[in-house]
């Protein structure tokens, strides 16, 4: 009897790891910064300005929920100017990536770090802009969940001095 596999065609898609990892995040203050908060790989945003030749920061960073309690997903507006001159950290989930970053931009953020959801864990991915991605003018990147949670914890321990940078590799 012929095997069913004789008539099957396998098709695969591959994204090279090097093309996904385009930018690096470093916590820069307060020092000494733990080694686990340096040279963090990120996934790219497919909206907003290109990260090529970009170096954002160092700037103070703040988790979304520290600005608006309960807004860890960044799906609700922030008070006007509340993110002025800051990088905001937002958890993945519910609303589109472009919406999260646009909402932060509208409150004055200079950049956004989106970290993965519990379900996504430490996987990296590229972020699509969704319906409003074309309106985004600030840079953003996608982070592993463990890295994002560690940065949130570092900010909690250092709420007035935590700073970070992200840049093109």
XYZ file of N, CA and C in Angstrom:
507
model
N 0.830 -1.194 0.000
C 0.000 0.000 0.000
C 0.867 1.248 0.000
N 0.543 2.214 -0.839
C 1.314 3.453 -0.838
C 1.023 4.260 0.415
N 2.003 4.956 0.863
C 1.862 5.808 2.044
C 1.213 7.126 1.650
N 0.391 7.668 2.548
C -0.236 8.968 2.288
C 0.811 10.058 2.136
N 1.964 9.853 2.734
C 3.008 10.879 2.676
C 3.608 11.012 1.278
N 3.361 10.024 0.392
C 3.870 10.121 -0.978
C 3.228 11.289 -1.726
N 2.081 11.749 -1.274
C 1.355 12.805 -1.976
C 1.290 14.100 -1.182
N 2.132 14.235 -0.202
C 2.128 15.429 0.641
C 3.312 16.306 0.277
N 3.043 17.570 0.157
C 4.123 18.529 -0.066
C 4.281 19.330 1.213
N 5.491 19.405 1.711
C 5.757 20.194 2.913
C 6.231 21.587 2.508
N 5.644 22.576 3.134
C 6.031 23.958 2.879
C 6.347 24.587 4.221
N 7.432 25.309 4.288
C 7.795 25.952 5.550
C 8.228 27.381 5.316
N 8.089 28.163 6.352
C 8.577 29.544 6.309
C 9.566 29.721 7.443
N 10.624 30.433 7.153
C 11.659 30.627 8.157
C 11.981 32.114 8.260
N 12.016 32.611 9.474
C 12.533 33.961 9.705
C 13.859 33.779 10.410
N 14.903 34.282 9.811
C 16.213 34.139 10.443
C 16.247 34.967 11.710
N 16.796 34.400 12.757
C 16.892 35.052 14.061
C 17.545 36.426 13.927
N 18.563 36.513 13.081
C 19.284 37.773 12.943
C 18.391 38.874 12.392
N 17.423 38.535 11.553
C 16.568 39.570 10.982
C 15.495 40.002 11.966
N 15.153 39.167 12.916
C 14.167 39.536 13.914
C 14.791 40.439 14.978
N 16.000 40.140 15.392
C 16.664 40.911 16.437
C 17.350 42.105 15.789
N 16.756 43.282 15.923
C 17.317 44.462 15.299
C 17.777 45.503 16.306
N 17.241 45.447 17.501
C 17.545 46.484 18.482
C 17.867 45.854 19.829
N 18.543 46.643 20.639
C 18.957 46.222 21.970
C 18.438 47.219 22.989
N 18.011 46.718 24.151
C 17.594 47.563 25.271
C 18.600 47.390 26.397
N 18.979 48.501 27.014
C 19.805 48.497 28.219
C 19.144 49.360 29.277
N 19.071 48.884 30.505
C 18.777 49.770 31.619
C 20.093 50.488 31.906
N 20.044 51.798 32.109
C 21.267 52.587 32.280
C 21.424 53.178 33.678
N 20.352 53.218 34.453
C 20.426 53.810 35.799
C 19.294 53.261 36.644
N 19.481 53.264 37.975
C 20.699 53.660 38.672
C 21.767 52.567 38.574
N 22.989 52.983 38.684
C 24.094 52.033 38.635
C 24.413 51.557 40.041
N 24.975 50.385 40.203
C 25.303 49.445 39.137
C 24.043 48.726 38.630
N 23.928 48.624 37.331
C 22.794 47.943 36.707
C 23.094 46.451 36.661
N 22.150 45.605 37.107
C 22.380 44.158 37.022
C 22.647 43.725 35.575
N 23.545 42.781 35.401
C 23.891 42.285 34.069
C 22.669 41.745 33.327
N 21.657 41.278 34.061
C 20.455 40.729 33.426
C 19.585 41.816 32.805
N 19.939 43.087 33.005
C 19.186 44.194 32.404
C 19.998 44.913 31.327
N 21.001 44.224 30.799
C 21.841 44.779 29.739
C 21.774 43.902 28.498
N 21.885 44.521 27.345
C 21.941 43.816 26.058
C 20.740 42.906 25.827
N 19.543 43.451 26.061
C 18.310 42.686 25.896
C 17.858 42.738 24.438
N 17.668 41.570 23.830
C 17.198 41.482 22.450
C 15.746 41.924 22.358
N 15.369 42.474 21.197
C 13.986 42.883 20.976
C 13.540 42.487 19.578
N 12.235 42.491 19.396
C 11.645 42.326 18.077
C 11.240 43.696 17.543
N 11.201 43.868 16.219
C 10.936 45.172 15.625
C 9.452 45.530 15.544
N 9.183 46.821 15.433
C 7.845 47.318 15.111
C 7.794 47.535 13.606
N 6.690 47.163 13.001
C 6.509 47.357 11.558
C 5.729 48.647 11.302
N 5.854 49.599 12.216
C 5.192 50.894 12.114
C 6.047 51.903 12.873
N 5.724 53.167 12.724
C 6.532 54.194 13.377
C 7.853 54.345 12.658
N 8.772 55.150 13.221
C 10.046 55.377 12.550
C 10.928 54.134 12.572
N 11.737 53.997 11.552
C 12.698 52.901 11.495
C 13.694 53.054 12.632
N 14.141 51.949 13.164
C 15.164 51.972 14.212
C 16.576 52.016 13.615
N 16.714 51.907 12.302
C 18.037 51.932 11.678
C 18.747 53.231 12.051
N 19.947 53.087 12.569
C 20.779 54.215 12.995
C 20.150 55.047 14.119
N 19.201 54.506 14.837
C 18.562 55.208 15.952
C 19.208 54.824 17.279
N 19.275 55.779 18.175
C 19.682 55.536 19.560
C 18.748 56.377 20.421
N 17.849 55.715 21.137
C 16.843 56.390 21.950
C 17.300 56.341 23.402
N 17.556 57.494 23.981
C 17.924 57.555 25.377
C 19.403 57.713 25.598
N 19.809 57.575 26.856
C 18.937 57.137 27.951
C 17.926 58.209 28.369
N 16.742 57.713 28.698
C 15.638 58.496 29.231
C 15.068 57.764 30.436
N 14.404 58.484 31.336
C 13.678 57.778 32.399
C 12.660 56.838 31.761
N 12.438 55.690 32.392
C 11.377 54.800 31.905
C 10.394 54.525 33.031
N 9.164 54.200 32.605
C 8.091 53.995 33.571
C 7.127 52.928 33.040
N 6.711 51.990 33.891
C 5.682 51.035 33.481
C 4.337 51.758 33.338
N 3.569 51.345 32.371
C 2.261 51.938 32.095
C 1.380 52.014 33.341
N 1.349 50.938 34.129
C 0.461 50.904 35.297
C 0.920 51.844 36.415
N 2.183 52.311 36.366
C 2.655 53.275 37.360
C 2.154 54.685 37.032
N 1.710 54.884 35.797
C 1.170 56.178 35.377
C -0.338 56.196 35.589
N -1.000 55.143 35.132
C -2.445 54.977 35.312
C -2.649 53.590 35.916
N -2.928 53.512 37.225
C -3.108 52.197 37.853
C -4.113 51.329 37.081
N -3.738 50.079 36.884
C -4.582 49.138 36.160
C -4.413 49.187 34.649
N -3.614 50.128 34.132
C -3.444 50.286 32.689
C -2.165 49.598 32.198
N -1.851 48.430 32.730
C -0.626 47.741 32.319
C -0.624 47.387 30.839
N -1.817 47.241 30.226
C -1.911 46.908 28.812
C -1.866 48.140 27.916
N -1.911 49.328 28.512
C -1.810 50.554 27.730
C -2.962 50.797 26.774
N -4.116 50.249 27.058
C -5.271 50.410 26.173
C -6.143 51.602 26.562
N -5.842 52.242 27.678
C -6.581 53.426 28.120
C -5.675 54.645 27.989
N -6.249 55.821 27.760
C -5.426 57.026 27.619
C -4.680 57.360 28.904
N -3.584 58.070 28.726
C -2.792 58.594 29.839
C -3.101 60.079 29.964
N -2.936 60.653 31.165
C -3.111 62.098 31.289
C -2.139 62.843 30.364
N -2.587 63.955 29.808
C -1.755 64.768 28.916
C -0.420 65.083 29.588
N 0.666 64.838 28.879
C 1.997 65.164 29.373
C 2.563 64.212 30.406
N 1.808 63.208 30.803
C 2.261 62.309 31.884
C 3.465 61.452 31.502
N 3.730 61.299 30.208
C 4.875 60.497 29.757
C 5.934 61.364 29.077
N 5.844 62.673 29.246
C 6.769 63.601 28.577
C 8.219 63.243 28.891
N 9.000 63.019 27.822
C 10.413 62.722 27.985
C 10.721 61.358 28.547
N 9.760 60.450 28.521
C 9.955 59.116 29.113
C 9.742 58.014 28.086
N 10.359 56.879 28.390
C 10.084 55.635 27.683
C 9.047 54.898 28.533
N 8.000 54.409 27.910
C 6.965 53.696 28.657
C 7.055 52.202 28.364
N 6.791 51.404 29.393
C 6.758 49.947 29.268
C 5.304 49.492 29.325
N 4.883 48.749 28.306
C 3.484 48.337 28.185
C 3.428 46.829 27.951
N 2.509 46.172 28.622
C 2.333 44.725 28.447
C 1.479 44.439 27.216
N 1.831 43.381 26.493
C 1.061 42.936 25.334
C -0.310 42.437 25.772
N -1.307 42.699 24.949
C -2.635 42.146 25.180
C -3.746 43.110 24.843
N -4.898 42.580 24.484
C -6.180 43.227 24.224
C -6.176 44.174 23.017
N -5.525 45.332 23.097
C -5.563 46.294 21.988
C -4.331 46.134 21.099
N -4.420 46.712 19.904
C -3.350 46.588 18.917
C -2.072 47.296 19.362
N -0.936 46.790 18.867
C 0.358 47.390 19.199
C 0.397 48.870 18.827
N -0.066 49.202 17.620
C -0.053 50.595 17.181
C -0.863 51.486 18.098
N -2.002 50.986 18.580
C -2.840 51.770 19.497
C -2.106 52.027 20.808
N -1.446 51.002 21.342
C -0.694 51.154 22.597
C 0.350 52.264 22.467
N 1.113 52.215 21.366
C 2.195 53.179 21.175
C 1.638 54.572 20.881
N 0.581 54.661 20.095
C -0.029 55.966 19.800
C -0.560 56.622 21.070
N -1.175 55.854 21.942
C -1.696 56.386 23.202
C -0.543 56.927 24.057
N 0.575 56.216 24.082
C 1.756 56.688 24.818
C 2.329 57.947 24.166
N 2.409 57.941 22.848
C 2.903 59.100 22.103
C 2.068 60.343 22.426
N 0.752 60.163 22.465
C -0.149 61.284 22.739
C 0.052 61.871 24.129
N 0.651 61.102 25.053
C 0.936 61.591 26.409
C 2.378 62.081 26.539
N 3.109 62.137 25.399
C 4.451 62.703 25.416
C 5.602 61.726 25.452
N 5.339 60.413 25.393
C 6.428 59.428 25.447
C 7.392 59.611 24.283
N 8.669 59.326 24.533
C 9.692 59.390 23.486
C 9.954 58.019 22.873
N 9.422 56.971 23.483
C 9.583 55.619 22.988
C 8.740 54.669 23.813
N 8.525 53.457 23.271
C 7.722 52.461 23.978
C 8.380 51.091 23.873
N 8.375 50.390 24.987
C 8.852 49.013 25.067
C 7.640 48.148 25.383
N 7.255 47.309 24.459
C 6.109 46.416 24.655
C 6.669 45.050 25.049
N 6.263 44.556 26.234
C 6.761 43.237 26.646
C 5.646 42.208 26.543
N 6.036 40.967 26.297
C 5.098 39.904 25.952
C 4.132 39.577 27.086
N 3.011 38.996 26.701
C 1.952 38.562 27.612
C 2.357 37.260 28.301
N 1.601 36.859 29.345
C 1.898 35.562 29.963
C 1.841 34.417 28.943
N 0.872 34.442 28.040
C 0.738 33.368 27.051
C 1.905 33.365 26.064
N 2.414 34.540 25.713
C 3.513 34.645 24.758
C 4.869 34.364 25.370
N 4.973 34.599 26.678
C 6.208 34.293 27.397
C 7.426 35.023 26.868
N 8.483 34.274 26.618
C 9.743 34.877 26.199
C 9.963 34.850 24.689
N 8.911 34.532 23.935
C 9.029 34.577 22.481
C 9.140 36.031 22.022
N 9.937 36.249 20.992
C 10.030 37.563 20.360
C 9.256 37.526 19.050
N 8.768 38.673 18.632
C 8.048 38.767 17.372
C 8.141 40.184 16.854
N 7.765 40.354 15.599
C 7.609 41.683 15.033
C 6.207 42.169 15.391
N 6.060 43.477 15.602
C 4.759 44.055 15.954
C 4.146 44.717 14.730
N 2.898 44.359 14.433
C 2.149 45.029 13.380
C 1.491 46.289 13.929
N 1.240 47.255 13.060
C 0.711 48.543 13.489
C -0.790 48.602 13.685
N -1.523 47.670 13.074
C -2.976 47.715 13.199
C -3.566 48.947 12.529
N -4.738 49.339 12.975
C -5.501 50.404 12.328
C -4.853 51.778 12.435
N -4.100 52.053 13.507
C -3.562 53.404 13.716
C -2.036 53.474 13.654
N -1.380 52.403 13.286
C 0.080 52.382 13.252
C 0.674 53.484 12.385
N -0.022 53.880 11.333
C 0.453 54.930 10.450
C 0.541 56.302 11.117
N -0.093 56.466 12.273
C -0.068 57.740 12.995
C 1.074 57.816 14.009
N 1.759 56.699 14.211
C 2.815 56.633 15.231
C 4.096 57.279 14.707
N 4.668 58.172 15.511
C 5.908 58.857 15.136
C 7.046 58.595 16.115
N 6.808 57.799 17.172
C 7.863 57.460 18.130
C 8.290 56.011 17.927
N 9.534 55.686 18.247
C 10.000 54.308 18.079
C 9.478 53.384 19.180
N 9.358 52.117 18.814
C 8.953 51.094 19.783
C 9.581 49.771 19.385
N 9.765 48.903 20.376
C 10.279 47.557 20.147
C 9.539 46.578 21.050
N 9.667 45.292 20.723
C 8.982 44.221 21.441
C 9.987 43.442 22.275
N 9.642 43.179 23.538
C 10.559 42.517 24.473
C 10.032 41.177 24.980
N 10.949 40.346 25.413
C 10.584 39.093 26.080
C 9.866 39.423 27.394
N 8.957 38.579 27.800
C 8.207 38.816 29.026
C 9.127 38.904 30.248
N 10.054 37.967 30.386
C 10.917 37.974 31.575
C 11.735 39.262 31.651
N 12.226 39.755 30.511
C 12.989 41.001 30.501
C 12.108 42.180 30.893
N 10.902 42.223 30.351
C 9.979 43.303 30.682
C 9.623 43.312 32.161
N 9.322 42.132 32.708
C 8.964 42.060 34.132
C 10.142 42.444 35.017
N 11.359 42.079 34.608
C 12.531 42.461 35.399
C 12.738 43.977 35.353
N 12.498 44.593 34.193
C 12.608 46.052 34.102
C 11.537 46.739 34.939
N 10.322 46.190 34.938
C 9.250 46.742 35.772
C 9.653 46.677 37.245
N 10.189 45.531 37.669
C 10.615 45.373 39.065
C 11.743 46.346 39.412
N 12.657 46.577 38.478
C 13.764 47.517 38.719
C 13.217 48.938 38.877
N 12.225 49.276 38.068
C 11.591 50.599 38.209
C 10.886 50.709 39.555
N 10.193 49.657 39.964
C 9.486 49.668 41.251
C 10.467 49.920 42.394
N 11.658 49.333 42.301
C 12.683 49.520 43.330
C 13.383 50.878 43.216
N 13.317 51.495 42.032
C 14.017 52.765 41.764
C 13.106 53.717 40.991
N 11.951 54.084 41.556
C 10.930 54.793 40.777
C 11.320 56.179 40.267
N 12.256 56.833 40.899
C 12.613 58.179 40.446
C 13.906 58.227 39.649
N 14.626 57.101 39.571
C 15.932 57.119 38.913
C 16.099 56.095 37.794
N 15.139 55.211 37.587
C 15.271 54.177 36.552
C 15.320 54.824 35.170
N 16.322 54.454 34.398
C 16.476 54.976 33.036
C 16.904 53.846 32.105
N 16.604 54.021 30.820
C 16.927 52.990 29.830
C 17.209 53.630 28.475
N 17.749 52.813 27.600
C 17.999 53.222 26.213
C 17.690 52.038 25.316
N 17.373 52.325 24.044
C 17.305 51.262 23.060
C 17.835 51.790 21.756
N 18.461 50.886 20.999
C 19.172 51.315 19.814
C 19.284 50.182 18.813
N 19.511 50.595 17.576
C 19.672 49.663 16.462
C 21.008 48.950 16.582
N 21.021 47.653 16.330
C 22.273 46.886 16.383
C 23.091 47.094 15.130
